[in-house]
Short mmCIF file of N, CA and C in Angstrom, two decimals:
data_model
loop_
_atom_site.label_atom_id
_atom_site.label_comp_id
_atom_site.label_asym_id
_atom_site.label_seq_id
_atom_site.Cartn_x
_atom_site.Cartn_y
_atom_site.Cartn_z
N UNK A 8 39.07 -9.43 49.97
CA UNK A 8 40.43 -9.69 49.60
C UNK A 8 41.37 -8.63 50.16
N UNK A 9 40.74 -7.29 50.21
CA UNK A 9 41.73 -6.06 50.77
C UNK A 9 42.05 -6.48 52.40
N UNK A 10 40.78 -6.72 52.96
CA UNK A 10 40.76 -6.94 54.28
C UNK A 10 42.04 -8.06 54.56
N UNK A 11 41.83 -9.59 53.63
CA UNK A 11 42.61 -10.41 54.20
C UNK A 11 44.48 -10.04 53.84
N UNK A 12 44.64 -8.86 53.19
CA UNK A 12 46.20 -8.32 52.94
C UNK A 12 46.42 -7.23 54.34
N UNK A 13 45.09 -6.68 54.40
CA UNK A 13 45.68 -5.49 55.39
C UNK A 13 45.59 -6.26 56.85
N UNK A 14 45.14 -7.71 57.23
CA UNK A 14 45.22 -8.05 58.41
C UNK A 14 46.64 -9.04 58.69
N UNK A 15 47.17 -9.58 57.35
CA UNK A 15 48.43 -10.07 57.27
C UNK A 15 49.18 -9.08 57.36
N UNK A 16 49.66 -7.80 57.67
CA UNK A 16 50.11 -6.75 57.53
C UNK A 16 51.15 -6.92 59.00
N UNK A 17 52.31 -6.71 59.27
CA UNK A 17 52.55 -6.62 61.00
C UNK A 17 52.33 -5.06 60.89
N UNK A 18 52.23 -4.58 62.07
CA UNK A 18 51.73 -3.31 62.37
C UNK A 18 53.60 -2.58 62.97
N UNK A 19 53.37 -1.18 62.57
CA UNK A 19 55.04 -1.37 62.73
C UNK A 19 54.82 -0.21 63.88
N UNK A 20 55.59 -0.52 64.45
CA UNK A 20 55.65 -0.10 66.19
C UNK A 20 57.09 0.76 66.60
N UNK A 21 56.94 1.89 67.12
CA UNK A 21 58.31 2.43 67.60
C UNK A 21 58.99 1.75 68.60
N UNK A 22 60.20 2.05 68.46
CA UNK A 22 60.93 1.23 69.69
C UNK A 22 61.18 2.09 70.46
N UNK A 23 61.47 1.68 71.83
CA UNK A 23 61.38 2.51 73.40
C UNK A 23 62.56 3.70 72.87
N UNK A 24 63.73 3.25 72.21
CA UNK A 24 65.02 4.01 72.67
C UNK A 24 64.45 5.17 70.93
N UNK A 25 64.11 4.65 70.04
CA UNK A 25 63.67 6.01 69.69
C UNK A 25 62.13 7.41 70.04
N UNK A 26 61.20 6.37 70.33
CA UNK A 26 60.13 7.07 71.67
C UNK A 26 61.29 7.80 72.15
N UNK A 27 62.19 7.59 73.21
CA UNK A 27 62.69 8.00 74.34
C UNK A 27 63.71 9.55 73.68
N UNK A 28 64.54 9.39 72.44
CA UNK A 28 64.98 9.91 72.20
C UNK A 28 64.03 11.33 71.45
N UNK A 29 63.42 11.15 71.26
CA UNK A 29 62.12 11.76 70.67
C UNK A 29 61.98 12.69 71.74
N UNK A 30 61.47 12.09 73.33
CA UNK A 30 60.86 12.86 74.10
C UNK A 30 62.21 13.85 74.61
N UNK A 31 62.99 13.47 74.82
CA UNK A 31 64.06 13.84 74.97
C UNK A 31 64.71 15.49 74.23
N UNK A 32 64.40 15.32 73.14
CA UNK A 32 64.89 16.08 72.61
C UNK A 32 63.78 17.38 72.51
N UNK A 33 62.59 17.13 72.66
CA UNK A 33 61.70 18.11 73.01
C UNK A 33 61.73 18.70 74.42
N UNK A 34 62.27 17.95 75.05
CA UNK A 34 62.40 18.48 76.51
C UNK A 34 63.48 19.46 76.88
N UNK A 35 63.37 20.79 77.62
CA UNK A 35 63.91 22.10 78.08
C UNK A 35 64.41 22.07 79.44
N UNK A 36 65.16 22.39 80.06
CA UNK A 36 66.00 22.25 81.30
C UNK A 36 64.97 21.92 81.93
N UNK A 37 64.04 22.92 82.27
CA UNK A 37 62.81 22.90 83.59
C UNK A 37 62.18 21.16 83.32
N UNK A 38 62.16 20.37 82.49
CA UNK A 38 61.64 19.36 81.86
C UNK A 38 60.10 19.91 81.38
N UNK A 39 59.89 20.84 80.84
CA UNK A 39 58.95 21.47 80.29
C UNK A 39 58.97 20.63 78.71
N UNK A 40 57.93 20.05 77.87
CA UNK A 40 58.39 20.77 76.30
C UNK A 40 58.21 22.04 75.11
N UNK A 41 58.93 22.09 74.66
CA UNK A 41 59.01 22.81 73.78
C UNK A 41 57.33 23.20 73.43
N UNK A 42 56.45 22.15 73.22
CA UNK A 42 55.12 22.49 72.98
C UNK A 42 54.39 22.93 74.04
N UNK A 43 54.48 22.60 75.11
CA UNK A 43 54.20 23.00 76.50
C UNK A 43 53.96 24.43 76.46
N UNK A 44 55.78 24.87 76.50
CA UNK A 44 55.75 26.54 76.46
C UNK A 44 55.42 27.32 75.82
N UNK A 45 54.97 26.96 74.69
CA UNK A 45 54.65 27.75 73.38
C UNK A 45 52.80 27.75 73.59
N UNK A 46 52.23 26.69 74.12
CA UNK A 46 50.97 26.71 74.28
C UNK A 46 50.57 27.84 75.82
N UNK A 47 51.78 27.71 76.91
CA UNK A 47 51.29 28.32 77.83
C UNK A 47 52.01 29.96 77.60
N UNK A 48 52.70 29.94 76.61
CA UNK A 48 53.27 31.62 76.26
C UNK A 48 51.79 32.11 75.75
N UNK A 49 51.95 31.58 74.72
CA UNK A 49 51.05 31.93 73.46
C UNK A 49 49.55 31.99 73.08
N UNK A 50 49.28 30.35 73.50
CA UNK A 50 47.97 29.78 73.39
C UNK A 50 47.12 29.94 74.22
N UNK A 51 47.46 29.96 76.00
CA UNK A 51 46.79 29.50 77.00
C UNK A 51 45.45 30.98 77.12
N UNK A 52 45.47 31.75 76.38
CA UNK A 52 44.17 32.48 76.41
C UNK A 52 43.65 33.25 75.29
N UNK A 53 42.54 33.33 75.04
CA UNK A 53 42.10 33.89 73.69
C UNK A 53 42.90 35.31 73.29
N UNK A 54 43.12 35.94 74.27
CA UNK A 54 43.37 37.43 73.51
C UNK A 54 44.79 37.37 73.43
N UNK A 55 45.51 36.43 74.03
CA UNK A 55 46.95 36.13 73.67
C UNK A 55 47.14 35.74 72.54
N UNK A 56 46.35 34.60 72.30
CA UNK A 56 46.61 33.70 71.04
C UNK A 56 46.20 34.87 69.87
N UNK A 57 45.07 35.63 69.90
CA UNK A 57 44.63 36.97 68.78
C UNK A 57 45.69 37.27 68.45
N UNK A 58 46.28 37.97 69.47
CA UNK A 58 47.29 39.20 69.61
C UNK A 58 48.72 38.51 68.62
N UNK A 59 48.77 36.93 69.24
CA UNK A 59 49.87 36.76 68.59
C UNK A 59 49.62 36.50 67.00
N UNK A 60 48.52 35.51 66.84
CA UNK A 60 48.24 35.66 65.26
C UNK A 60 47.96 37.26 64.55
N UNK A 61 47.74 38.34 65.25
CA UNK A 61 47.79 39.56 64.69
C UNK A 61 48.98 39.82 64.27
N UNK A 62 50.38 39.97 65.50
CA UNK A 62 50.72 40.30 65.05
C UNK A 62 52.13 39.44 64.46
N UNK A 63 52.02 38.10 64.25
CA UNK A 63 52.62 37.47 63.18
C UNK A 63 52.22 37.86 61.96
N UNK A 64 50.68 38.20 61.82
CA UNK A 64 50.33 38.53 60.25
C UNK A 64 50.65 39.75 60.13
N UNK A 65 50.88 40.70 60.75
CA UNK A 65 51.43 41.96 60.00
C UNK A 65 52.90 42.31 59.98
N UNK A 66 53.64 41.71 61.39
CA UNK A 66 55.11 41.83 61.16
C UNK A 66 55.83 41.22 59.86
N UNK A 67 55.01 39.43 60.15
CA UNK A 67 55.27 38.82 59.07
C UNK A 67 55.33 39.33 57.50
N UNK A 68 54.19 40.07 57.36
CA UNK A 68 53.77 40.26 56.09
C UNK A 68 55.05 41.35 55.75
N UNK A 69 55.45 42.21 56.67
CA UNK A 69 56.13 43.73 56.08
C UNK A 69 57.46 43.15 56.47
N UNK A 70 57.74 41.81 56.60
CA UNK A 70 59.28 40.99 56.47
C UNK A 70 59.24 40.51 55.39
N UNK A 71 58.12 39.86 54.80
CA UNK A 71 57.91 39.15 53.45
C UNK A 71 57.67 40.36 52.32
N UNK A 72 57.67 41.38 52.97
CA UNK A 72 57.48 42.15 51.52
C UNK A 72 58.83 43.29 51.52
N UNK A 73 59.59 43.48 52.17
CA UNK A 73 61.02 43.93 52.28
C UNK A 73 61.44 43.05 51.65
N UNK A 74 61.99 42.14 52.08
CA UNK A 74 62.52 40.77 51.70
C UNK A 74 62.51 41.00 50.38
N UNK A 75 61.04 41.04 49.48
CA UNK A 75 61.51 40.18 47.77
C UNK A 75 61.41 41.57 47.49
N UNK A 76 61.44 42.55 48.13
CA UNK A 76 60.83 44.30 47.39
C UNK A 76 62.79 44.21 47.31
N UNK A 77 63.73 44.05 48.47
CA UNK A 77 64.89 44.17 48.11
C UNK A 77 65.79 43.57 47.07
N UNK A 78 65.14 42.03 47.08
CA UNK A 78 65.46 40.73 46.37
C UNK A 78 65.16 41.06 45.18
N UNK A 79 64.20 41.85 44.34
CA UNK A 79 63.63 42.28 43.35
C UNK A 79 64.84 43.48 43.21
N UNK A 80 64.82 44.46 43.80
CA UNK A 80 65.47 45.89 43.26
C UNK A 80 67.62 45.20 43.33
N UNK A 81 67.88 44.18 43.80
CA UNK A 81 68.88 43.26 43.69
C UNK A 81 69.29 42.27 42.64
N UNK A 82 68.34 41.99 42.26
CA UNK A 82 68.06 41.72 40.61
C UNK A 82 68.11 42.15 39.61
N UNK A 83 67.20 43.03 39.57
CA UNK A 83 67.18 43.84 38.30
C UNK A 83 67.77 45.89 38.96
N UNK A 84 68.70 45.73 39.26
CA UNK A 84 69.62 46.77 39.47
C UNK A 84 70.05 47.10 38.06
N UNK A 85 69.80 48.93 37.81
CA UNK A 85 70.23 49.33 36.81
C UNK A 85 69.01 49.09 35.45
N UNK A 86 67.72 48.20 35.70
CA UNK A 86 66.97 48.34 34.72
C UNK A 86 65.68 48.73 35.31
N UNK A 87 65.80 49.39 36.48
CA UNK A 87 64.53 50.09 37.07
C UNK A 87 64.41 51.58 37.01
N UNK A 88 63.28 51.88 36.78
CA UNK A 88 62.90 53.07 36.13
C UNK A 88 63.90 54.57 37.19
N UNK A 89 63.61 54.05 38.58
CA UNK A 89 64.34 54.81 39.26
C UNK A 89 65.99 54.94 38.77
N UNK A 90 66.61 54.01 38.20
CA UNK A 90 68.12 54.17 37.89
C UNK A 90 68.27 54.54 36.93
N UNK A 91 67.22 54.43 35.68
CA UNK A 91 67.66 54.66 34.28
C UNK A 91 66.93 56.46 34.12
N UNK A 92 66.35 56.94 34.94
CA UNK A 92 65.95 58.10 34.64
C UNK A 92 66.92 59.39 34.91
N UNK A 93 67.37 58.52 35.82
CA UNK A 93 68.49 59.99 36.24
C UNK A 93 70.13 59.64 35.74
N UNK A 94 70.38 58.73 34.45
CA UNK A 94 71.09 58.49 33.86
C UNK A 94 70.87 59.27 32.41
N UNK A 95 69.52 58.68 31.95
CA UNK A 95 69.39 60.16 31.33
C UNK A 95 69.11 60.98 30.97
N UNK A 96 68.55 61.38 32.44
CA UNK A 96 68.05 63.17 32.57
C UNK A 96 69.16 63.43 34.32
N UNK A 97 70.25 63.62 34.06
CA UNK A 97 70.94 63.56 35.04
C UNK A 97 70.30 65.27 35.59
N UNK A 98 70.48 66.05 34.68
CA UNK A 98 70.13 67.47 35.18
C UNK A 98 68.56 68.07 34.57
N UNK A 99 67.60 68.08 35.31
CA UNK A 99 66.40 68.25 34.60
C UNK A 99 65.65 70.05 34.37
N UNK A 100 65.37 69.88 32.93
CA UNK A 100 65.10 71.54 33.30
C UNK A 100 64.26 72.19 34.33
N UNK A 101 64.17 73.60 34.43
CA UNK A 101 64.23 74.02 35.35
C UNK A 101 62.30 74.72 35.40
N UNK A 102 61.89 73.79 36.55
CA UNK A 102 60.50 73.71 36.62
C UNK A 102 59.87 72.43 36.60
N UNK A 103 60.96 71.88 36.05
CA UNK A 103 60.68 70.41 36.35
C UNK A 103 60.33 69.35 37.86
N UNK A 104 61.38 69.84 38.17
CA UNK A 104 61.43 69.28 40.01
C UNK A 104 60.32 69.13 40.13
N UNK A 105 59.61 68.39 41.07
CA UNK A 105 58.97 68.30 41.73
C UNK A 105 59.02 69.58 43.01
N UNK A 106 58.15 69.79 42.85
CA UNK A 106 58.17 70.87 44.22
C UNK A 106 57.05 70.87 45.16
N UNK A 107 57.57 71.68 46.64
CA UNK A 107 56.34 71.12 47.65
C UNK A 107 55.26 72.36 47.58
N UNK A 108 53.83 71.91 47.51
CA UNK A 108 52.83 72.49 47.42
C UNK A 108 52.76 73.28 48.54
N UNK A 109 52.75 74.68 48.40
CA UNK A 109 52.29 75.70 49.60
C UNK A 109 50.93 75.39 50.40
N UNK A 110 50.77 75.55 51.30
CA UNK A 110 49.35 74.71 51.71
C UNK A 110 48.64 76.50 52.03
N UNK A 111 47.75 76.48 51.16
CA UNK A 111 46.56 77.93 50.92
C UNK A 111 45.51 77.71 52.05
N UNK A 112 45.27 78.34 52.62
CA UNK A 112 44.74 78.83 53.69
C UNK A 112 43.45 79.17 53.56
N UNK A 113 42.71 78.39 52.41
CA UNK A 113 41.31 78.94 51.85
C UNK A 113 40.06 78.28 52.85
N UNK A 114 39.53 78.95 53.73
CA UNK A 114 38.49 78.46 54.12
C UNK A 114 36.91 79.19 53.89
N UNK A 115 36.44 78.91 53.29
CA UNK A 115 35.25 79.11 52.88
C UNK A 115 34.20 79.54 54.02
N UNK A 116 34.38 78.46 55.10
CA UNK A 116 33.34 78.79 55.44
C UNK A 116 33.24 79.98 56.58
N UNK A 117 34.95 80.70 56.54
CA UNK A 117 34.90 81.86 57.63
C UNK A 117 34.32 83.00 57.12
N UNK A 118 33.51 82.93 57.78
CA UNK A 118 32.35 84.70 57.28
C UNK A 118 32.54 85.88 57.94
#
């Protein structure tokens, strides 16, 4: 019974002028397409294609994490620990600071 609905079915078919407009619009002065160049930039050899999935995943990643790290501190402005501490401890006593560690010169193993 499925069979005799899906063979009454007309089959639906593109028409030339949207095909045409289709190809059209993928196509680049040189009449290259758009997929063309991206396969012969990118794709057309293994250590290209690596290189580029490398470094989409790490540029990418340290765009995606700026992004909501700013989007986040843009949000909640004024209730992050960094803003509310020096509101109020504007002047902190003295020894407090943070200060930079002298680097000691201890080597043991000079005899």
């Amino acid at each position: 019974m499925l069979g005799r609905f899906i063979a009454k079915r007309p089959l639906r078919t593109v028409t030339p002028l949207r095909a045409a407009a289709r190809r059209s619009f993928y196509k680049t002065n040189e009449g290259k397409s758009v997929n063309d160049m991206i396969y012969s930039v990118f794709m057309k050899s293994n250590i290209t294609y690596t290189t580029t999935v490398l470094g989409v995943a790490i540029f990418g990643g340290i765009a995606y994490d700026s992004m909501f790290e700013g989007l986040w501190k843009f949000n909640n402005k004024g209730k992050l620990f960094a803003d509310c501490i020096e509101q109020k401890f504007p002047n902190p006593p003295e020894g407090t600071e943070e200060e930079e560690e002298e680097e000691d010169d201890d080597d043991d193993d000079d005899e």
